[in-house]
JSON list of C-alpha atoms in Angstrom, two decimals:
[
{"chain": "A", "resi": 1, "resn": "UNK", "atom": "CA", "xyz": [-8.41, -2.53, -20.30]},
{"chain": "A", "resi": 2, "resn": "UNK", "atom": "CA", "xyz": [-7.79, -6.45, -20.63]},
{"chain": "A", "resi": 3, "resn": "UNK", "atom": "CA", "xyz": [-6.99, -5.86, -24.30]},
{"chain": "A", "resi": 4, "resn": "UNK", "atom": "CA", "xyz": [-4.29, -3.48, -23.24]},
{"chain": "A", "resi": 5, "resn": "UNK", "atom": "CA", "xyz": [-2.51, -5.43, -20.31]},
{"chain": "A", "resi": 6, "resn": "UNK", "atom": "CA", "xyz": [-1.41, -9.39, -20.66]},
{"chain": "A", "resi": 7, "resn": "UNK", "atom": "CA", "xyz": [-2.22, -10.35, -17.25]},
{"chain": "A", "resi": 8, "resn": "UNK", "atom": "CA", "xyz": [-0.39, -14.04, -18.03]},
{"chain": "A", "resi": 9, "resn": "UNK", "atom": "CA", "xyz": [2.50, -12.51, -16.74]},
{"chain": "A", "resi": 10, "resn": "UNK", "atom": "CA", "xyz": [0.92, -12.42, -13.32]},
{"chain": "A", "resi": 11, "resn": "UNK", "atom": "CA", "xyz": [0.47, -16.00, -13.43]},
{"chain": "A", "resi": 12, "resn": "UNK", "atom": "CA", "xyz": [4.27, -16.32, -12.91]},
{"chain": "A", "resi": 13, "resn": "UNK", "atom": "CA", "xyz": [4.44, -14.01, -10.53]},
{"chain": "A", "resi": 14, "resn": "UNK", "atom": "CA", "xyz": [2.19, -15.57, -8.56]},
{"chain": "A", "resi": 15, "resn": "UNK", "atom": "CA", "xyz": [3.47, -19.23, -9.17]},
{"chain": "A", "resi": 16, "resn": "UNK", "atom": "CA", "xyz": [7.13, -17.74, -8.07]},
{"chain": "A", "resi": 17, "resn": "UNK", "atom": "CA", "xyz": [4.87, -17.84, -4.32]},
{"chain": "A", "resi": 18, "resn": "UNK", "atom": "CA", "xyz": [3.98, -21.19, -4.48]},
{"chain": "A", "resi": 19, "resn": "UNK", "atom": "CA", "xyz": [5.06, -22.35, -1.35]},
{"chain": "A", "resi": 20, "resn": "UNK", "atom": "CA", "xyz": [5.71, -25.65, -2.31]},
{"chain": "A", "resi": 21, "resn": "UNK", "atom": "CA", "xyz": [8.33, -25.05, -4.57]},
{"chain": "A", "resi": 22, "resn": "UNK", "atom": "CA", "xyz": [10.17, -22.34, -2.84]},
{"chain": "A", "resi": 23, "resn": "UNK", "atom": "CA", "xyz": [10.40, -24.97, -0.08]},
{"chain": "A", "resi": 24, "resn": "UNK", "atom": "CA", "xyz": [12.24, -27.55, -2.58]},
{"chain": "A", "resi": 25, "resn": "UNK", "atom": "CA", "xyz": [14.75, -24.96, -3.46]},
{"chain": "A", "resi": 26, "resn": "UNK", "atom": "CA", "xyz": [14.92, -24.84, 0.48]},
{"chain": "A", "resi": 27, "resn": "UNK", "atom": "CA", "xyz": [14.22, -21.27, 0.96]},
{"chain": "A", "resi": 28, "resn": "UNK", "atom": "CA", "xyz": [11.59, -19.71, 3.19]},
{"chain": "A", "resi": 29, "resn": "UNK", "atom": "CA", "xyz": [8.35, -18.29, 1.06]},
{"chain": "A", "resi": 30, "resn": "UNK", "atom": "CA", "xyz": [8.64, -14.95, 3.39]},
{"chain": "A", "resi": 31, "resn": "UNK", "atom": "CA", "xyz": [12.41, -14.31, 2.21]},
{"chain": "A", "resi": 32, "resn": "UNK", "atom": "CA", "xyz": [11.50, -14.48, -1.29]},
{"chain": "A", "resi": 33, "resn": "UNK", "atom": "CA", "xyz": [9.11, -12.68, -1.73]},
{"chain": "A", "resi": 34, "resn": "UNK", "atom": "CA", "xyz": [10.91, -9.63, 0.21]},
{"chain": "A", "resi": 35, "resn": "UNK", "atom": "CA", "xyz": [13.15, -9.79, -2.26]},
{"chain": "A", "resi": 36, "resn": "UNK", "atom": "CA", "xyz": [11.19, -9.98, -5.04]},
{"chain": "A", "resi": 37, "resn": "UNK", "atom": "CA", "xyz": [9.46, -6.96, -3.36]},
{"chain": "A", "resi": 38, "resn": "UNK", "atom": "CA", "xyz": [12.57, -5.32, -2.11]},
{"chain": "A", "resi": 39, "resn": "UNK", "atom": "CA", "xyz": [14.00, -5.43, -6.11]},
{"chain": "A", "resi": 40, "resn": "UNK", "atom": "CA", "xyz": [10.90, -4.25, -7.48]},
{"chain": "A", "resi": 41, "resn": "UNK", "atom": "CA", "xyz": [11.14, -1.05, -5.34]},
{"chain": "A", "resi": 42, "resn": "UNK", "atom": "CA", "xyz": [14.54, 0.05, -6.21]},
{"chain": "A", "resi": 43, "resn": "UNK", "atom": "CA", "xyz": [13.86, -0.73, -9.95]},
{"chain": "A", "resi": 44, "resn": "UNK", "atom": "CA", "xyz": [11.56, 1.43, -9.58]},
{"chain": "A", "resi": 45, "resn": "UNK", "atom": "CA", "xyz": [13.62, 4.05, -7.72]},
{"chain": "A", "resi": 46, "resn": "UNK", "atom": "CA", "xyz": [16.28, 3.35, -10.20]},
{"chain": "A", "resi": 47, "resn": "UNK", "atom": "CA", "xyz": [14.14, 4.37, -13.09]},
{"chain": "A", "resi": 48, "resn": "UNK", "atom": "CA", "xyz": [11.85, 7.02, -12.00]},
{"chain": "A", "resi": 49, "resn": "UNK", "atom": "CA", "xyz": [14.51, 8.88, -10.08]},
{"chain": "A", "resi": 50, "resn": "UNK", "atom": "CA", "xyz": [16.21, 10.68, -13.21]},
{"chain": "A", "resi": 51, "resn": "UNK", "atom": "CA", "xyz": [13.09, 11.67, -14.35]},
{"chain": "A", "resi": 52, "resn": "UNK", "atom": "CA", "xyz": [12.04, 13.26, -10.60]},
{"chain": "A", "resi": 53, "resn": "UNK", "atom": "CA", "xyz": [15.43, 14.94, -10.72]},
{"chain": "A", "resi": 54, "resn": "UNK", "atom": "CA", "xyz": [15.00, 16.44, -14.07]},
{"chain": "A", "resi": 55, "resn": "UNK", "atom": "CA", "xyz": [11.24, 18.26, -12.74]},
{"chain": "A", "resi": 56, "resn": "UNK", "atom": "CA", "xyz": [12.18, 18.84, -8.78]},
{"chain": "A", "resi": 57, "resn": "UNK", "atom": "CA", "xyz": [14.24, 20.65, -6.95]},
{"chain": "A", "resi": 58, "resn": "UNK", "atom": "CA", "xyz": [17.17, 18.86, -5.89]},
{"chain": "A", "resi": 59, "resn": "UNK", "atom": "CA", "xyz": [16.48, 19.08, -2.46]},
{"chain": "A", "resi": 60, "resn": "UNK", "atom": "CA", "xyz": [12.90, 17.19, -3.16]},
{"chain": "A", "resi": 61, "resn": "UNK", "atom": "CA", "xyz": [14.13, 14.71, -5.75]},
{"chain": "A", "resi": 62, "resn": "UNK", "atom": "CA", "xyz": [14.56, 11.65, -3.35]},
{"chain": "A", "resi": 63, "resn": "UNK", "atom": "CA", "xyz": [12.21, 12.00, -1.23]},
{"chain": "A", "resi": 64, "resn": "UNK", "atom": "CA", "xyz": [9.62, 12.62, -4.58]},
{"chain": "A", "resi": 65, "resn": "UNK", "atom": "CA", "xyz": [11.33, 9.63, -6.30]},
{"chain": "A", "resi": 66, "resn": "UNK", "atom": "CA", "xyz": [10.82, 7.25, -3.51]},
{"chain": "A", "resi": 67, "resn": "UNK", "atom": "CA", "xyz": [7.08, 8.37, -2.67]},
{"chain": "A", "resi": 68, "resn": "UNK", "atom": "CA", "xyz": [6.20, 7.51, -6.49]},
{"chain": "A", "resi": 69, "resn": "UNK", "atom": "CA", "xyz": [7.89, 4.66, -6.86]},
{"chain": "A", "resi": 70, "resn": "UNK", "atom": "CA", "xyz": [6.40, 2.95, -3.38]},
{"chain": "A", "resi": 71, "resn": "UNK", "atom": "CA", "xyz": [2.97, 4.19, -5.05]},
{"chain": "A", "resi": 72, "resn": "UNK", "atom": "CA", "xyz": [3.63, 2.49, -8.27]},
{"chain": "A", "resi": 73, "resn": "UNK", "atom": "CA", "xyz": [4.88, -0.63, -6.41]},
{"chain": "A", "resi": 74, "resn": "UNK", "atom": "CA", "xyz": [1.84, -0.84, -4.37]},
{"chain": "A", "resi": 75, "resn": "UNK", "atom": "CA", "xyz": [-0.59, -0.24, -7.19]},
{"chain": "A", "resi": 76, "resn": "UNK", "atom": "CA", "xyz": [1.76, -3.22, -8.90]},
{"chain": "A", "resi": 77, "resn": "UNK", "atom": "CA", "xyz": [0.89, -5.49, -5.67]},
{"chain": "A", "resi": 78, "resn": "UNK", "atom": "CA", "xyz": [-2.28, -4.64, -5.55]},
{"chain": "A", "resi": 79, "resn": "UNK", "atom": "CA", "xyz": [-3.00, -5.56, -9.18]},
{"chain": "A", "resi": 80, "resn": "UNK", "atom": "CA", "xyz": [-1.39, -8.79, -8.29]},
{"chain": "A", "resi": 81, "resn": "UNK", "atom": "CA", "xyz": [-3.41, -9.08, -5.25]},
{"chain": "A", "resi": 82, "resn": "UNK", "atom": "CA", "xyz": [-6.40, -8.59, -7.39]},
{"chain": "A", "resi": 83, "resn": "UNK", "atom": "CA", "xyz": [-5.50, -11.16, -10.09]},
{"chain": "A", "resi": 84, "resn": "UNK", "atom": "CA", "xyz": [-5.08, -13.59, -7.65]},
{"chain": "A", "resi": 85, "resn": "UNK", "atom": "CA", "xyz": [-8.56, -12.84, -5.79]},
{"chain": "A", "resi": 86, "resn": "UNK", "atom": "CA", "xyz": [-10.03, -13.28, -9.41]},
{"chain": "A", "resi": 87, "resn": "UNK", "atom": "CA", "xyz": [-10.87, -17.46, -8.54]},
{"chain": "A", "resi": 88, "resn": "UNK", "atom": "CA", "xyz": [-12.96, -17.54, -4.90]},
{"chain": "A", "resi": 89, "resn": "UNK", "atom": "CA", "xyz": [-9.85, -18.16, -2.91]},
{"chain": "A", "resi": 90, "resn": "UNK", "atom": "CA", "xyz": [-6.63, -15.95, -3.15]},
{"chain": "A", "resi": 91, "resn": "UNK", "atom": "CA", "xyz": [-3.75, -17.90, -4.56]},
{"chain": "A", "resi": 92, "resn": "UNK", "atom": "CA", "xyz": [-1.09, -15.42, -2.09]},
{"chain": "A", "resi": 93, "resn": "UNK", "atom": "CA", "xyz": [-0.15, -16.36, 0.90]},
{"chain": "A", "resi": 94, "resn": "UNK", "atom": "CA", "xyz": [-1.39, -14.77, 3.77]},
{"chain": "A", "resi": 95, "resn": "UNK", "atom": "CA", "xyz": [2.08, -12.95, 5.02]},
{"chain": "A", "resi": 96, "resn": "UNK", "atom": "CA", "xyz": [1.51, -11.44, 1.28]},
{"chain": "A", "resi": 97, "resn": "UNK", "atom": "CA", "xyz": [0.86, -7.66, 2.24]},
{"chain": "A", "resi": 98, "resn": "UNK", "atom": "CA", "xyz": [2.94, -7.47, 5.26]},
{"chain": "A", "resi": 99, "resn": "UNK", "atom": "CA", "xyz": [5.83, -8.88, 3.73]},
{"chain": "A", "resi": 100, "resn": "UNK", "atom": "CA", "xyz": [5.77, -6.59, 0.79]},
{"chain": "A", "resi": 101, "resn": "UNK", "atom": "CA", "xyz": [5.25, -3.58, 2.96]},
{"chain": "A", "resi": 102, "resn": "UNK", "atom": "CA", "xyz": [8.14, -4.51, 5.00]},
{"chain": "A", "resi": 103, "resn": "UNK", "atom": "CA", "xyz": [10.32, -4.83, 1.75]},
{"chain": "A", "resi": 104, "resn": "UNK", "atom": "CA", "xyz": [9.22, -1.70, 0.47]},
{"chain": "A", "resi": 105, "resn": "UNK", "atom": "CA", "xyz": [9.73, 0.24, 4.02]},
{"chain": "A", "resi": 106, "resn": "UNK", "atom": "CA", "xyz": [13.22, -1.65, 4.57]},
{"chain": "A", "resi": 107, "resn": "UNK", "atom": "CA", "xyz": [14.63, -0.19, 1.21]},
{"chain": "A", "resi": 108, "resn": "UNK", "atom": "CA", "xyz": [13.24, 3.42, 2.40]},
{"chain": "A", "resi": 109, "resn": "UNK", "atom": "CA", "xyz": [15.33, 3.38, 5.41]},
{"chain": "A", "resi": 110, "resn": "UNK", "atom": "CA", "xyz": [18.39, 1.42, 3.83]},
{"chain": "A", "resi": 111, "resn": "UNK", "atom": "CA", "xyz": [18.45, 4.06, 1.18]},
{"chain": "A", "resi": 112, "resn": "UNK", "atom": "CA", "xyz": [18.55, 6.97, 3.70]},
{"chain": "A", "resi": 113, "resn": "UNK", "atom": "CA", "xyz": [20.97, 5.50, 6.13]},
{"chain": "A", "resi": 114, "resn": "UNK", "atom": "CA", "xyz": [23.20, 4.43, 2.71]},
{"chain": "A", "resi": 115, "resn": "UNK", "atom": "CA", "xyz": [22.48, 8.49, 1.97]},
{"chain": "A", "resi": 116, "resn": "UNK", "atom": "CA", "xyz": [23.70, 9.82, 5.34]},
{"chain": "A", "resi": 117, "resn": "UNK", "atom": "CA", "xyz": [26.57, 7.63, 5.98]},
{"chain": "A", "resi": 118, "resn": "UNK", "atom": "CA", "xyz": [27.82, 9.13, 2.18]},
{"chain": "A", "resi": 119, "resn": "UNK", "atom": "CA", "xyz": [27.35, 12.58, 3.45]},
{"chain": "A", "resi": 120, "resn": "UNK", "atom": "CA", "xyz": [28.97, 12.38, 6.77]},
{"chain": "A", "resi": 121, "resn": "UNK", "atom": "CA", "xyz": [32.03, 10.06, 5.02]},
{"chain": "A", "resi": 122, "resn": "UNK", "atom": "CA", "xyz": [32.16, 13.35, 2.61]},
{"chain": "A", "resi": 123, "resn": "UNK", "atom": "CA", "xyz": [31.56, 15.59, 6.13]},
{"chain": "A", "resi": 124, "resn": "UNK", "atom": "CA", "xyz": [34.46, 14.09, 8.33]},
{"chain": "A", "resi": 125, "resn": "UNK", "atom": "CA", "xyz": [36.68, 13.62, 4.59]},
{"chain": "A", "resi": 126, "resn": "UNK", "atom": "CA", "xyz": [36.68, 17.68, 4.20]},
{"chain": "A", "resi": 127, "resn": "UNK", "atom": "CA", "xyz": [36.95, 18.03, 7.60]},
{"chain": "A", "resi": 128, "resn": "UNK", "atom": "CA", "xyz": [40.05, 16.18, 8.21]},
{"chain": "A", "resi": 129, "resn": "UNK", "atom": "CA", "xyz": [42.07, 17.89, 4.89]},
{"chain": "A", "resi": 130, "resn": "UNK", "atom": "CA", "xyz": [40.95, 21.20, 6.32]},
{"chain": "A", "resi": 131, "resn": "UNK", "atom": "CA", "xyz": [42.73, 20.14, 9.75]},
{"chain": "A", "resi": 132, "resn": "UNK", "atom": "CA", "xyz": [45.74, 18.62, 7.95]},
{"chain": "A", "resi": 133, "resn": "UNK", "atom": "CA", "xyz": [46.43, 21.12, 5.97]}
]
């Protein structure tokens, strides 16, 4: 498997963490890495979601797109979680898993209140030319 996958690139994921130099920038380690998280996830969503919508139903096709890509971003953390474990202390900080989980929870519910805001704008939209006209 190592001859397959170049794991260097977790190196720089993992030094984009380093508290110390998220702190010079002057940012807060948590926010970071929610974002780093939080764009991961709807990457993910972004690409996987035509391909869900081409084999489900439409009325399964988000829900399906955003189970499978929070299951590929987790197995993505926890490969990075297990790089990191590799020496005999982790090089993540300890907010590590609850931050991510937030970020990838958070773009769950931002997606479906983004969803249902569109279909009631489209709702009260058809509503009001029907009562206009």
């Amino acid at each position: 498997m190592e001859d397959w996958i170049d794991y260097s690139i977790l190196d720089h994921v993992i030094a984009m963490l380093n508290d110390e130099v998220i702190r010079m920038i002057g940012l807060k380690p948590e926010h970071v890495q929610f974002f780093l998280v939080f764009t991961l996830v709807m990457a993910l969503m972004w690409v996987a979601r035509p391909i869900i919508e081409w084999m489900m139903l439409k009325n399964w096709n988000t829900f399906v797109s955003y189970f499978i890509s929070s299951l590929i971003t987790i197995a993505f953390l926890q490969l990075v979680d297990r790089y990191a474990m590799s020496q005999e202390q982790s090089a993540l900080p300890e907010y590590y898993w609850s931050i991510c989980l937030l970020a990838v929870s958070s773009y769950g519910v931002i997606h479906v209140l983004v969803k249902m805001v569109k279909k009631t704008w489209i709702h009260l939209r058809k509503r009001a030319k029907k009562q206009a006209a």
